[in-house]
Coordinates of N, CA, C and O in Angstrom, one line a residue:
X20 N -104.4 -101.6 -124.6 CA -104.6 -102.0 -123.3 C -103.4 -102.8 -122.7 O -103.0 -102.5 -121.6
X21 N -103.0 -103.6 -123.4 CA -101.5 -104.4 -123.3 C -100.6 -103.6 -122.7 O -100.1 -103.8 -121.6
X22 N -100.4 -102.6 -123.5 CA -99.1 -101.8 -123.4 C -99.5 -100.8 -121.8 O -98.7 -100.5 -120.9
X23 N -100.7 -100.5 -121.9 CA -101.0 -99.3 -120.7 C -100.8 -100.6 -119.6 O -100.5 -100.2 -118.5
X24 N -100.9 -102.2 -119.7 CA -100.8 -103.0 -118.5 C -99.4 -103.2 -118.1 O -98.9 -103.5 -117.1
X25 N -99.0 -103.0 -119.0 CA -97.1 -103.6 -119.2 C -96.4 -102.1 -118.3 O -95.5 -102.0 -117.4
X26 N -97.4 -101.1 -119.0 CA -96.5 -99.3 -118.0 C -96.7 -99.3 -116.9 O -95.7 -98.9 -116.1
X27 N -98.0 -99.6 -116.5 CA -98.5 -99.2 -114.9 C -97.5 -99.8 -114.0 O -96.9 -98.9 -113.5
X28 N -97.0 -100.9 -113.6 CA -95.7 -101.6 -112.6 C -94.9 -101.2 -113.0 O -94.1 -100.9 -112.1
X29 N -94.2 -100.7 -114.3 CA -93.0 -100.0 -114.3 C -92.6 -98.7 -113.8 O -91.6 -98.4 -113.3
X30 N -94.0 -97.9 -114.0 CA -94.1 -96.2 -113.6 C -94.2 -96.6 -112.0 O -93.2 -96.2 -111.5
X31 N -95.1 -97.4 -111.0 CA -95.2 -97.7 -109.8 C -93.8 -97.9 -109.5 O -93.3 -97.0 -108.8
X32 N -92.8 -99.1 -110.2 CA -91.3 -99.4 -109.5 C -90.5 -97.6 -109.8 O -89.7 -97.2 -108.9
X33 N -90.7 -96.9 -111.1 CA -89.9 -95.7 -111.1 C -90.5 -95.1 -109.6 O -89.9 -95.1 -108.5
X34 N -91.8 -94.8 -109.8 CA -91.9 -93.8 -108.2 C -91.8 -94.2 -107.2 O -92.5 -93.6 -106.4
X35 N -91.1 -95.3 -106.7 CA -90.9 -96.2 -105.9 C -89.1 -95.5 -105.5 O -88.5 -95.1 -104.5
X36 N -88.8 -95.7 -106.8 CA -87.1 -95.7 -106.6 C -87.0 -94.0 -106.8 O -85.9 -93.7 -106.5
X37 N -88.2 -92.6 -107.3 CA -87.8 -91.9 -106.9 C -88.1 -91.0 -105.3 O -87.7 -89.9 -105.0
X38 N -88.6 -91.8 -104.8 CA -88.9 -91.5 -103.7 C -87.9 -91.5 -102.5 O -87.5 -92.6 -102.0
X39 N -87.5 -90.4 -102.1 CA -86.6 -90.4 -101.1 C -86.9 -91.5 -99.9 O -87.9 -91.8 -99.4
X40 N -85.4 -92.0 -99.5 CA -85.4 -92.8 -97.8 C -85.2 -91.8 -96.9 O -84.6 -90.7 -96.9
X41 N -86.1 -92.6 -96.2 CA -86.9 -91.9 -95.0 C -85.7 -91.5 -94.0 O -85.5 -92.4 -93.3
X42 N -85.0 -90.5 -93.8 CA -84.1 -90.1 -92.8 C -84.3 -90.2 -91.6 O -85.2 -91.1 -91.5
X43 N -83.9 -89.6 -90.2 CA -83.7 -89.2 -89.1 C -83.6 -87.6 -89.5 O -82.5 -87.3 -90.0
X44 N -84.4 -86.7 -89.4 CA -83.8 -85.4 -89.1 C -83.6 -84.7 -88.2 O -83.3 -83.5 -88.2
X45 N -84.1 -85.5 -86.8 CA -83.7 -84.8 -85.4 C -82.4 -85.3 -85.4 O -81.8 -84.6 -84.7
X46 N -81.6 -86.4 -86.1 CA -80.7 -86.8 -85.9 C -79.2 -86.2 -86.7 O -79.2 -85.9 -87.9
X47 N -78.5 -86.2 -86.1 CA -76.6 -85.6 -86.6 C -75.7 -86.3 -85.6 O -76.1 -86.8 -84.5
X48 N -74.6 -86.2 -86.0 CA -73.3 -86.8 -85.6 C -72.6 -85.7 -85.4 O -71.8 -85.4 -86.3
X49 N -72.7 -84.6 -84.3 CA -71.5 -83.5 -84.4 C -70.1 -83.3 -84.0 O -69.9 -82.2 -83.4
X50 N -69.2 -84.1 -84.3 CA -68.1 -84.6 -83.9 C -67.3 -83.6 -83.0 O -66.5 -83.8 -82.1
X51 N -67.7 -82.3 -83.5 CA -67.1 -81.0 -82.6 C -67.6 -80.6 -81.0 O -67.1 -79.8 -80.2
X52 N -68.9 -81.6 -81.0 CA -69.3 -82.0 -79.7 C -68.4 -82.8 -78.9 O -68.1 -83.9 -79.2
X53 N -67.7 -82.2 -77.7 CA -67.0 -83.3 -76.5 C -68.0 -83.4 -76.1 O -69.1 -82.9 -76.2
X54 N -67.1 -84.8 -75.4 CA -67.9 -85.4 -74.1 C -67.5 -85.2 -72.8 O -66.3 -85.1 -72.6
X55 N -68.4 -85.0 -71.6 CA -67.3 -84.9 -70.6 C -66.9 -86.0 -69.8 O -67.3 -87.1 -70.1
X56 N -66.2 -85.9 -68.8 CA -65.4 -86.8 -68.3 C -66.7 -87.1 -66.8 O -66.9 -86.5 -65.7
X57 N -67.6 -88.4 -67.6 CA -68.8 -88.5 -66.4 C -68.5 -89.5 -65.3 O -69.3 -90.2 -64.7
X58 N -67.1 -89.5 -65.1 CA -66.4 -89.9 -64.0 C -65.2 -89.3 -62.9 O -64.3 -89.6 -62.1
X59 N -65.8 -88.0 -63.6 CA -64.0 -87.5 -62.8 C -64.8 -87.0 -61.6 O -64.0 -86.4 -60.8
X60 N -66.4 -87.0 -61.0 CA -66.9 -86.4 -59.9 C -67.8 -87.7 -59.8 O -68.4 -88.4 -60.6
X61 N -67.8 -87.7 -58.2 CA -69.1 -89.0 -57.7 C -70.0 -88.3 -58.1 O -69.9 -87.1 -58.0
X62 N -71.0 -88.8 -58.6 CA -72.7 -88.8 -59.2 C -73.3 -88.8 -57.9 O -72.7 -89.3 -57.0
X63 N -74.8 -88.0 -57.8 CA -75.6 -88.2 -56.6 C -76.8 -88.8 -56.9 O -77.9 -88.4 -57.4
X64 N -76.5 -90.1 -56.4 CA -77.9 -91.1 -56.7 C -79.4 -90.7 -56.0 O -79.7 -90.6 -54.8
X65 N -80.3 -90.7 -57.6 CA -81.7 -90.0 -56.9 C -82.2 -91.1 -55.9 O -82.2 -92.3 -56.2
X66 N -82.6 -90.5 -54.5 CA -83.4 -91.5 -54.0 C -82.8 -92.3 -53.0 O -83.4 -93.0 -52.2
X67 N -81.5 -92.2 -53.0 CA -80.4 -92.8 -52.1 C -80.5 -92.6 -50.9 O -80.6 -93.4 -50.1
X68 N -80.5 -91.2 -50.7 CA -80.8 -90.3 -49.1 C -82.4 -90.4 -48.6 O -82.6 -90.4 -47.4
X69 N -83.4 -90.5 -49.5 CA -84.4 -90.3 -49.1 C -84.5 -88.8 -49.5 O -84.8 -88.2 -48.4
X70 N -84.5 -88.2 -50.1 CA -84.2 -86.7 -50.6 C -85.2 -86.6 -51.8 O -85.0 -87.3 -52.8
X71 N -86.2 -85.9 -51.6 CA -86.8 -85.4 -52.9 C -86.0 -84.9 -54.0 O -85.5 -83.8 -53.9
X72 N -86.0 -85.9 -55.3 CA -85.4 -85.2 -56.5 C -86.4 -85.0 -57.7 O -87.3 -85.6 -58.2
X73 N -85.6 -83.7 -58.0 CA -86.7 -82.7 -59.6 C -85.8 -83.3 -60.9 O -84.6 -83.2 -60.8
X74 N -86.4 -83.7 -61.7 CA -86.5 -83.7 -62.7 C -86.9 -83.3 -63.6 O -88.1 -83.6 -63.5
X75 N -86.7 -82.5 -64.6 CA -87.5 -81.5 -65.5 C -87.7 -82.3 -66.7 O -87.0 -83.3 -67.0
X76 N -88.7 -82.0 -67.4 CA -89.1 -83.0 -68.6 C -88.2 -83.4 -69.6 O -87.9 -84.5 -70.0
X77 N -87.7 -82.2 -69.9 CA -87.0 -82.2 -70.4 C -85.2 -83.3 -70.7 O -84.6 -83.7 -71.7
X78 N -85.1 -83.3 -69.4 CA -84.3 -84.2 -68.9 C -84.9 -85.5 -69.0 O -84.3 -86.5 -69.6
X79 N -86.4 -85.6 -68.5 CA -86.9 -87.3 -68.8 C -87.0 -87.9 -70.8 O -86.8 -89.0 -71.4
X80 N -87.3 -86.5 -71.2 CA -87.0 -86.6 -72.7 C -86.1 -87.2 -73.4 O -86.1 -88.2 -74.2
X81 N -84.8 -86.0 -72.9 CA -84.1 -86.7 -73.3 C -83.2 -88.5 -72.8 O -82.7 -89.3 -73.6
X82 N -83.4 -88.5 -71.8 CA -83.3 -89.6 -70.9 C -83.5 -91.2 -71.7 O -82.9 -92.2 -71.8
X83 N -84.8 -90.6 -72.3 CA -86.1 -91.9 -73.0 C -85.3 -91.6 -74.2 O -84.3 -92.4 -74.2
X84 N -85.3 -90.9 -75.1 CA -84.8 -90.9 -76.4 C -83.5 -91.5 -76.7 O -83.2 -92.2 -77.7
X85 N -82.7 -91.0 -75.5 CA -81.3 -92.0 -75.7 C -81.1 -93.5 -75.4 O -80.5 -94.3 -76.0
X86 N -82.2 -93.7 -74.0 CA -82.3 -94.8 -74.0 C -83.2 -96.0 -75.0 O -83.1 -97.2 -74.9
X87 N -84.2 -95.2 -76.0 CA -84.7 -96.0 -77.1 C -83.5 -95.8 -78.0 O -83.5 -96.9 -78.7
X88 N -82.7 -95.2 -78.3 CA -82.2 -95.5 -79.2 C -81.3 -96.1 -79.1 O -81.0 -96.5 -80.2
X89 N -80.6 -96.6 -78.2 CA -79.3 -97.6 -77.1 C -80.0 -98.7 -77.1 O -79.6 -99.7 -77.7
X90 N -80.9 -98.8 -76.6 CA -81.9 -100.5 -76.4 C -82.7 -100.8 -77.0 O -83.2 -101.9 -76.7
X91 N -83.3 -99.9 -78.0 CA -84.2 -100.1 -78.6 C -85.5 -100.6 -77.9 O -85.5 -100.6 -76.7
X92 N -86.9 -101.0 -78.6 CA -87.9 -101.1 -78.0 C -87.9 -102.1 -77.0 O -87.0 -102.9 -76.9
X93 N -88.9 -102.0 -76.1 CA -88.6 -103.6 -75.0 C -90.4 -104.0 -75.1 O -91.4 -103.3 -75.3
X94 N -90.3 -105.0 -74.8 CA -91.4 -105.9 -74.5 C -91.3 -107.0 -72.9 O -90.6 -106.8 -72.0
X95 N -92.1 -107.9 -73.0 CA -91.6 -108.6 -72.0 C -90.5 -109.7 -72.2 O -89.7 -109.8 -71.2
X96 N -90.4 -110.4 -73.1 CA -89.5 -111.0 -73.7 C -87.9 -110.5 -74.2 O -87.0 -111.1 -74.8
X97 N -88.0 -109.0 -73.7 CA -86.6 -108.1 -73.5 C -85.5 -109.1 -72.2 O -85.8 -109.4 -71.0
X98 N -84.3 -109.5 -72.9 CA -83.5 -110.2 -71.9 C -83.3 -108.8 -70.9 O -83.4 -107.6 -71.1
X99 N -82.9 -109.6 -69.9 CA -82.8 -108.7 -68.6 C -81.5 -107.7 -68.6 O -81.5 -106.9 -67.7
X100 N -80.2 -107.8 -69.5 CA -79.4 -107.0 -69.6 C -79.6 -106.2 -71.2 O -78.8 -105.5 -71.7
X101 N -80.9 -106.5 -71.7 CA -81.0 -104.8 -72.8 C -82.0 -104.4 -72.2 O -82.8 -103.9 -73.0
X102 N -82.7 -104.5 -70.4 CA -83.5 -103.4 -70.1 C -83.1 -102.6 -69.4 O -82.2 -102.6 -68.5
X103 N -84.3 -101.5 -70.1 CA -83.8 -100.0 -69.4 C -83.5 -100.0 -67.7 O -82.7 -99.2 -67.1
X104 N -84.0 -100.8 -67.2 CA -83.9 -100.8 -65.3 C -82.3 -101.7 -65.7 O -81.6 -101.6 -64.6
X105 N -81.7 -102.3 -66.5 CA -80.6 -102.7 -65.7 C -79.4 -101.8 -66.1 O -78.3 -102.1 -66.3
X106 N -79.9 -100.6 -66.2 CA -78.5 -99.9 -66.7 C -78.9 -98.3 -65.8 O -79.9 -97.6 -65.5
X107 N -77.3 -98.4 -65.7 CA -77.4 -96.5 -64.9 C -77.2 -95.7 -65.9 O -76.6 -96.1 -67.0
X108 N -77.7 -94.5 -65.6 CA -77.9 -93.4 -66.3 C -77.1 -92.0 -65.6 O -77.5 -91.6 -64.5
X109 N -76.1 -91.3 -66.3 CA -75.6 -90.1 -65.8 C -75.9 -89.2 -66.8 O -76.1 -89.6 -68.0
X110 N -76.1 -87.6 -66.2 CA -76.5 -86.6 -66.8 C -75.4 -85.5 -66.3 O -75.2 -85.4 -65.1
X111 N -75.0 -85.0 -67.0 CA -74.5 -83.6 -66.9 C -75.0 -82.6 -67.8 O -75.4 -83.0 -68.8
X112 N -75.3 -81.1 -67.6 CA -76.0 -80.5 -68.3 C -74.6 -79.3 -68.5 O -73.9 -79.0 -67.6
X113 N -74.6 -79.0 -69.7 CA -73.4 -77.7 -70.1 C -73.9 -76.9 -70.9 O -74.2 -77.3 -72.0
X114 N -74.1 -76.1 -70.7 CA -74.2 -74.9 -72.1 C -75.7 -75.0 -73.2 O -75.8 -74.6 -74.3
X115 N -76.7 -75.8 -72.1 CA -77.9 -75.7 -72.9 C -77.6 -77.2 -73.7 O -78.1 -77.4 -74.8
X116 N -77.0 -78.1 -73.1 CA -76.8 -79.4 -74.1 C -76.5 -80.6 -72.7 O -75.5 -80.5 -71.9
X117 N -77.5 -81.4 -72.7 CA -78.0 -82.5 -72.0 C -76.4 -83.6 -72.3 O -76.1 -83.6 -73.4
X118 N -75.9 -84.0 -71.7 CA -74.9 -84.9 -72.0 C -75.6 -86.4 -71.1 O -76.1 -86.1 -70.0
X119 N -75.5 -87.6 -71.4 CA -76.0 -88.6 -70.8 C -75.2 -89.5 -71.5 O -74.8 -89.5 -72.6
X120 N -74.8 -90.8 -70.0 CA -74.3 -91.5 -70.3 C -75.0 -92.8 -69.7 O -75.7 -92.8 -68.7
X121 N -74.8 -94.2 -70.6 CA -75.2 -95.2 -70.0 C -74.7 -96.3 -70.1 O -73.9 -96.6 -71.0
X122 N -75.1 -97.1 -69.1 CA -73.8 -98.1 -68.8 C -75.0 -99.1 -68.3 O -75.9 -99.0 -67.5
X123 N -74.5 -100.3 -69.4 CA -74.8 -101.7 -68.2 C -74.7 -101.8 -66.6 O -73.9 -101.1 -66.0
X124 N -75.8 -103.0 -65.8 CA -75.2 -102.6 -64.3 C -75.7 -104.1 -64.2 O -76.8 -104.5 -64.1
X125 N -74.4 -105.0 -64.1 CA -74.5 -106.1 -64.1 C -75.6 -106.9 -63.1 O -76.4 -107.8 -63.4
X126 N -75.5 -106.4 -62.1 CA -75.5 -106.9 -60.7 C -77.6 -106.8 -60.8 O -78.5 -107.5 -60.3
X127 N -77.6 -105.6 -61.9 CA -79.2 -106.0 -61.5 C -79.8 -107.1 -62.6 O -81.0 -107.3 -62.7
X128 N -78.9 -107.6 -63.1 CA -79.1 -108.9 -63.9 C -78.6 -110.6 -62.8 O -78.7 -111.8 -63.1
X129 N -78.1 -110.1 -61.8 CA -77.4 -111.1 -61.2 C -76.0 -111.7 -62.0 O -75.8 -112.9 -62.1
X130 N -75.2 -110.7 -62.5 CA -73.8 -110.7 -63.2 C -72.8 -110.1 -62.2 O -73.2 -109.7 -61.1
X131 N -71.9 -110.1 -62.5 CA -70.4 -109.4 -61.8 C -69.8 -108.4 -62.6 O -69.7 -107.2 -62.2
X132 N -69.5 -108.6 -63.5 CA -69.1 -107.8 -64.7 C -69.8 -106.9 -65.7 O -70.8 -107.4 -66.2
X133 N -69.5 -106.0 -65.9 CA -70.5 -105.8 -67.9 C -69.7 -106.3 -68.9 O -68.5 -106.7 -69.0
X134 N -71.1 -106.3 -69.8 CA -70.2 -106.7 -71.6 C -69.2 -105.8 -71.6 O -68.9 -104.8 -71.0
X135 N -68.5 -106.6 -72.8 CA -68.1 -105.7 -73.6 C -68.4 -104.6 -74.1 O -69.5 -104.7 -74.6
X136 N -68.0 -103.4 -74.3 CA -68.8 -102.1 -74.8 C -70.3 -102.2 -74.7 O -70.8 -102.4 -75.8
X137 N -71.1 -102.0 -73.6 CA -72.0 -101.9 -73.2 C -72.8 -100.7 -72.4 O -73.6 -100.6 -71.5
X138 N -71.9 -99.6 -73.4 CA -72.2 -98.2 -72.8 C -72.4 -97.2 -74.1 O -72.2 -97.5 -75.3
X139 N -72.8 -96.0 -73.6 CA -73.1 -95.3 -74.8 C -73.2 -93.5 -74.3 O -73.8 -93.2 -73.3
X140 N -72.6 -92.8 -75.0 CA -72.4 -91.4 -74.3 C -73.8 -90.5 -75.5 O -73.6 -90.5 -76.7
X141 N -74.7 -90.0 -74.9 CA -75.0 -88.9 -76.1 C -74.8 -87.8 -75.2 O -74.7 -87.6 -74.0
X142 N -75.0 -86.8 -76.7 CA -75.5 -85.5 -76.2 C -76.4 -85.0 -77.3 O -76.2 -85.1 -78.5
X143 N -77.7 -84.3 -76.4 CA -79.1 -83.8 -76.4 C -79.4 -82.3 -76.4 O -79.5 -81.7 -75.3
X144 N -79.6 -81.7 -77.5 CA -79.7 -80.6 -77.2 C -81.3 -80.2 -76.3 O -82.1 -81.1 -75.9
X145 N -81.5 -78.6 -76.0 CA -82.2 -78.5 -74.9 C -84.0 -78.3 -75.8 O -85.1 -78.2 -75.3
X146 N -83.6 -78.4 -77.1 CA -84.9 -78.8 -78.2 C -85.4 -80.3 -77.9 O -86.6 -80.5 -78.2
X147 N -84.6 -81.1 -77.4 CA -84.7 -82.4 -77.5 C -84.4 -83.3 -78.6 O -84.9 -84.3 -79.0
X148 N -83.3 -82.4 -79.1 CA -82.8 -82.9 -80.8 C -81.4 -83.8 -80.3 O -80.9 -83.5 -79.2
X149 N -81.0 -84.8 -81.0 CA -79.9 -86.0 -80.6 C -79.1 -85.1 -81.5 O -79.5 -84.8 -82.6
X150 N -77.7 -84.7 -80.8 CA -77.0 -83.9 -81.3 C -75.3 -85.0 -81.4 O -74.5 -84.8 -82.3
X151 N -75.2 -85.8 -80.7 CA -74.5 -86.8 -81.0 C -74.4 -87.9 -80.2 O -74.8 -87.8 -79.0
X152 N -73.7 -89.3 -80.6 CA -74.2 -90.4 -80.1 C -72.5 -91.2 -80.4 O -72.0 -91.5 -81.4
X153 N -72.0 -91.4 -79.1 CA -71.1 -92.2 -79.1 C -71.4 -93.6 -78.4 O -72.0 -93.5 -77.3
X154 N -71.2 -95.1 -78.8 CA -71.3 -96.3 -78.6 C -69.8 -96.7 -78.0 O -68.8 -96.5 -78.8
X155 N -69.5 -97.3 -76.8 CA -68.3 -97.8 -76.6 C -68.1 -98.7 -77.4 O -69.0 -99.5 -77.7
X156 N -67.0 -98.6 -77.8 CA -66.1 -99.4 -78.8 C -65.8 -98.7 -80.2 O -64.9 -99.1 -80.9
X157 N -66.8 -97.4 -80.5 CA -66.9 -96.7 -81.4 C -66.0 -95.8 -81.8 O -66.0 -95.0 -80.9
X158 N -65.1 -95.4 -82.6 CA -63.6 -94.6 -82.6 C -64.4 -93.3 -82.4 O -65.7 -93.3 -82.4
X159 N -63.8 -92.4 -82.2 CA -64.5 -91.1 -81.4 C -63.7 -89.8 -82.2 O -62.7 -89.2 -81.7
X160 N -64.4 -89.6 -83.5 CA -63.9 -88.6 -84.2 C -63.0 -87.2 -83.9 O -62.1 -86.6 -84.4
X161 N -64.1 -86.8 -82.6 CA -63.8 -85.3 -82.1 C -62.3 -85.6 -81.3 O -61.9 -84.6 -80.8
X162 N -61.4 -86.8 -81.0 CA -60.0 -86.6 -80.9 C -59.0 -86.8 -81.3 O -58.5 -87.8 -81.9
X163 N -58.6 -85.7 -80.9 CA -57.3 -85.4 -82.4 C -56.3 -86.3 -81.9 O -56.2 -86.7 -80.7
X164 N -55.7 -86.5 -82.9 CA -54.1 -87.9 -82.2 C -52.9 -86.8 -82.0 O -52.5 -85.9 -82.7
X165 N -52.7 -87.2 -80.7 CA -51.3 -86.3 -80.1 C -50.2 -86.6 -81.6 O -50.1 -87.6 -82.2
X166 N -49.6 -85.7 -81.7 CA -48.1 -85.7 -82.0 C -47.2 -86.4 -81.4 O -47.0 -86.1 -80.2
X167 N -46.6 -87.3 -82.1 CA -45.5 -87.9 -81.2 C -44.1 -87.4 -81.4 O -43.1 -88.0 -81.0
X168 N -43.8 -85.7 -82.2 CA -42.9 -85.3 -82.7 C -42.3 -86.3 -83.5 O -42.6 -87.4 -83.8
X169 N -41.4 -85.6 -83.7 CA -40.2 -86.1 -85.1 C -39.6 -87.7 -85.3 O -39.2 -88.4 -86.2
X170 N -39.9 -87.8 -84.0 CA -39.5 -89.6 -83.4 C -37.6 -89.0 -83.3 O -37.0 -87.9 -83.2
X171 N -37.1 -90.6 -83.5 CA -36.1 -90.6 -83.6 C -35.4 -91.0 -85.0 O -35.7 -92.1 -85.6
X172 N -34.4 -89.8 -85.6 CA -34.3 -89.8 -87.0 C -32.9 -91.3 -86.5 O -32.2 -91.4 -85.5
X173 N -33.0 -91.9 -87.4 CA -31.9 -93.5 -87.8 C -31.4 -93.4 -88.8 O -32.1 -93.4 -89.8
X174 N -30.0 -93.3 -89.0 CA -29.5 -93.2 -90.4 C -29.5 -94.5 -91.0 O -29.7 -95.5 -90.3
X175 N -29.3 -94.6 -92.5 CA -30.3 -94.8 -93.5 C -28.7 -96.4 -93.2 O -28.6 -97.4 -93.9
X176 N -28.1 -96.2 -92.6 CA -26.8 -97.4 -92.6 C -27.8 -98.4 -91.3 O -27.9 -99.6 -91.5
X177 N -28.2 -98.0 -90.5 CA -28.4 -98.5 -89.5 C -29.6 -99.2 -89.9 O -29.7 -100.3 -89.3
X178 N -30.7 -98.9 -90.7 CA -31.8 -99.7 -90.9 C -31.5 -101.4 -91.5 O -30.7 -101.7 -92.4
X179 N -32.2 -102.1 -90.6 CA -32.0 -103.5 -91.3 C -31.0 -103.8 -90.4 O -31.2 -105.0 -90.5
X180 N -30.2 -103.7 -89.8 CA -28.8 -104.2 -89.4 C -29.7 -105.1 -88.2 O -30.8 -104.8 -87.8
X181 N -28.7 -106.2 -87.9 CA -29.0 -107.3 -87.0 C -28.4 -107.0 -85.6 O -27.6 -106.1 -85.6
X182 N -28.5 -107.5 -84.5 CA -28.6 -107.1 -83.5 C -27.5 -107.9 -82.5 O -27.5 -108.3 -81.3
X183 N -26.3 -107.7 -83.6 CA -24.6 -108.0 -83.3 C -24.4 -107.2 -82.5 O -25.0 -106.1 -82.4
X184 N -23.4 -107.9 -81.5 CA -22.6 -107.1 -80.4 C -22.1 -106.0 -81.1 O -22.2 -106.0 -82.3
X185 N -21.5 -105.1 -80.6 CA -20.2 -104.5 -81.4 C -19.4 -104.8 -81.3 O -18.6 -104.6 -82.2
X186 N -19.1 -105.7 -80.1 CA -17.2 -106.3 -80.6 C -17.8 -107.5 -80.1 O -17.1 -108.1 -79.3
X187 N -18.8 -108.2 -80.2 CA -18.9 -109.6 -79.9 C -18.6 -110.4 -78.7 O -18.5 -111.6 -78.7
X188 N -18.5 -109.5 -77.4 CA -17.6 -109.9 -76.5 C -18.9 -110.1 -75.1 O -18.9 -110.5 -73.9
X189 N -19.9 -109.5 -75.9 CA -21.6 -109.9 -75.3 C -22.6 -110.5 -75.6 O -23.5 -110.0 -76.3
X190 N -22.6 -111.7 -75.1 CA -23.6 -113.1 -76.1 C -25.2 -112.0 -76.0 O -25.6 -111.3 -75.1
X191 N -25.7 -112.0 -77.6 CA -27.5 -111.9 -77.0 C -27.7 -112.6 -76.5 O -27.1 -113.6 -76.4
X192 N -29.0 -112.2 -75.7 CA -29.9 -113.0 -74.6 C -30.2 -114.1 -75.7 O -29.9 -115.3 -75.5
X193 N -31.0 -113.6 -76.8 CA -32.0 -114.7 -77.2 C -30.9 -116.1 -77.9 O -31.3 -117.2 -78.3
X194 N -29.5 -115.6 -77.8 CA -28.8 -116.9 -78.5 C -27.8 -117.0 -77.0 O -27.2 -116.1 -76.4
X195 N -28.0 -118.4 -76.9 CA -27.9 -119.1 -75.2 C -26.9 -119.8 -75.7 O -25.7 -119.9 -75.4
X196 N -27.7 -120.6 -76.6 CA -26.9 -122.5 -76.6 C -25.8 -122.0 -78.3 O -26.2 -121.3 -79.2
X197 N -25.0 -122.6 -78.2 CA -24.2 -122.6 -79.4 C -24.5 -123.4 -80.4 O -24.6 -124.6 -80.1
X198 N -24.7 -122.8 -82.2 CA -25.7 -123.5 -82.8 C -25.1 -122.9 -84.4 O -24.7 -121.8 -84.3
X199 N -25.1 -123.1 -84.9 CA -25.0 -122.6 -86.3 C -26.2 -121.1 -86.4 O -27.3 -121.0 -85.7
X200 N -25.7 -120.4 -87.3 CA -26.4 -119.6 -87.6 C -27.2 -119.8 -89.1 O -26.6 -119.5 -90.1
X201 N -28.7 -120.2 -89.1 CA -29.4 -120.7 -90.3 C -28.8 -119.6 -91.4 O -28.4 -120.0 -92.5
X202 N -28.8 -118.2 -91.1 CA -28.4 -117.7 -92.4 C -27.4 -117.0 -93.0 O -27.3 -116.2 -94.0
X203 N -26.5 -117.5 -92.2 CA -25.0 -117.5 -92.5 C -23.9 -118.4 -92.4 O -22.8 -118.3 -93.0
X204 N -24.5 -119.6 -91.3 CA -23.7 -120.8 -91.3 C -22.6 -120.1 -90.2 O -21.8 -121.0 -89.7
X205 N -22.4 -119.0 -89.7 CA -21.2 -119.0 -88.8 C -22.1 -119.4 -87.5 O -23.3 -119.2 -87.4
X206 N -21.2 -119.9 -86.5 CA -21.2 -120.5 -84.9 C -21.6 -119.4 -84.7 O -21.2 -118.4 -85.2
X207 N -22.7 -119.4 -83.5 CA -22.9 -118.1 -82.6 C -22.7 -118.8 -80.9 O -22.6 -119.9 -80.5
X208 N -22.7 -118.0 -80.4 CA -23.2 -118.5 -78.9 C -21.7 -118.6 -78.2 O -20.6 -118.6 -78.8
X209 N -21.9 -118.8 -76.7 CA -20.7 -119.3 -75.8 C -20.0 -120.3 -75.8 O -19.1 -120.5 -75.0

């Protein structure tokens, strides 16, 4: 009886630890996903004109999904710059893939400015699967670093050299007043 009491919590902690963590599997990171530029065209604010605007569920779907996952849950005790009303929301739709962006909006907090990286780009596919999720401030895999070509090749005499006149007959700026030079002891200056 001892021994079957001593196994039982051990076999419980093994099927404990072989039990898989619980993933996200609506969720990926598809870095070959761009984003688009949800500023290079003025947005048309719903509601502004007085104009009936459609929204398809799908769009409210995704909408809610990005914004639970950016702000996570709210309550009433949610400060007034992580709720969902104080931030705008842009939508561009491409190729069957929901793109949304969101951004702090100071002003409905009574601020002037936003935080720091207080925005967040996803894109949603039209399943309503989170296809990827960029956070400002977050480095952004899908861009490649320009080439800056070959630079400028410097021969291998020139590295290290000090920033002597060539004939000395032009004081550097940064040496004004005439002074010893700490690491050579010769006079520099006018």
């Amino acid at each position: 009886m001892s021994v079957a009491r001593r196994a039982f919590p051990a076999v419980l902690l093994l099927a404990g630890c072989l039990r898989s963590t619980p993933t996200r599997d609506s969720w990926t990171n598809d870095a070959s996903i761009k984003f688009p530029q949800f500023f290079e065209q003025p947005a048309v604010e719903a509601g502004a004109d007085g104009r009936t605007v459609e929204l398809s569920g799908t769009i409210l779907h995704a909408l809610d999904a990005a914004a639970a996952d950016f702000l996570g849950p709210q309550d009433a005790n949610t400060p007034c710059v992580d709720r969902r009303e104080s931030h705008r929301n842009r939508v561009i739709q491409r190729q069957g893939i929901l793109f949304i962006r969101i951004d702090e909006d100071p002003q409905a907090c009574g601020l002037t400015v936003p935080a720091l990286h207080s925005g967040a780009q996803y894109a949603v596919g039209s399943d309503g699967r989170s296809l990827r999720r960029l956070r400002d401030g977050e480095p952004d895999e899908s861009m490649e670093p320009t080439d800056a070509g070959h630079g400028i090749l410097v021969p291998t005499s020139e590295v290290g050299r000090s920033f002597d006149p060539p004939d000395g007959s032009v004081p550097l700026p940064f040496i004004q007043t005439p002074g010893l030079d700490t690491g050579t002891g010769v006079r520099h200056g006018p």
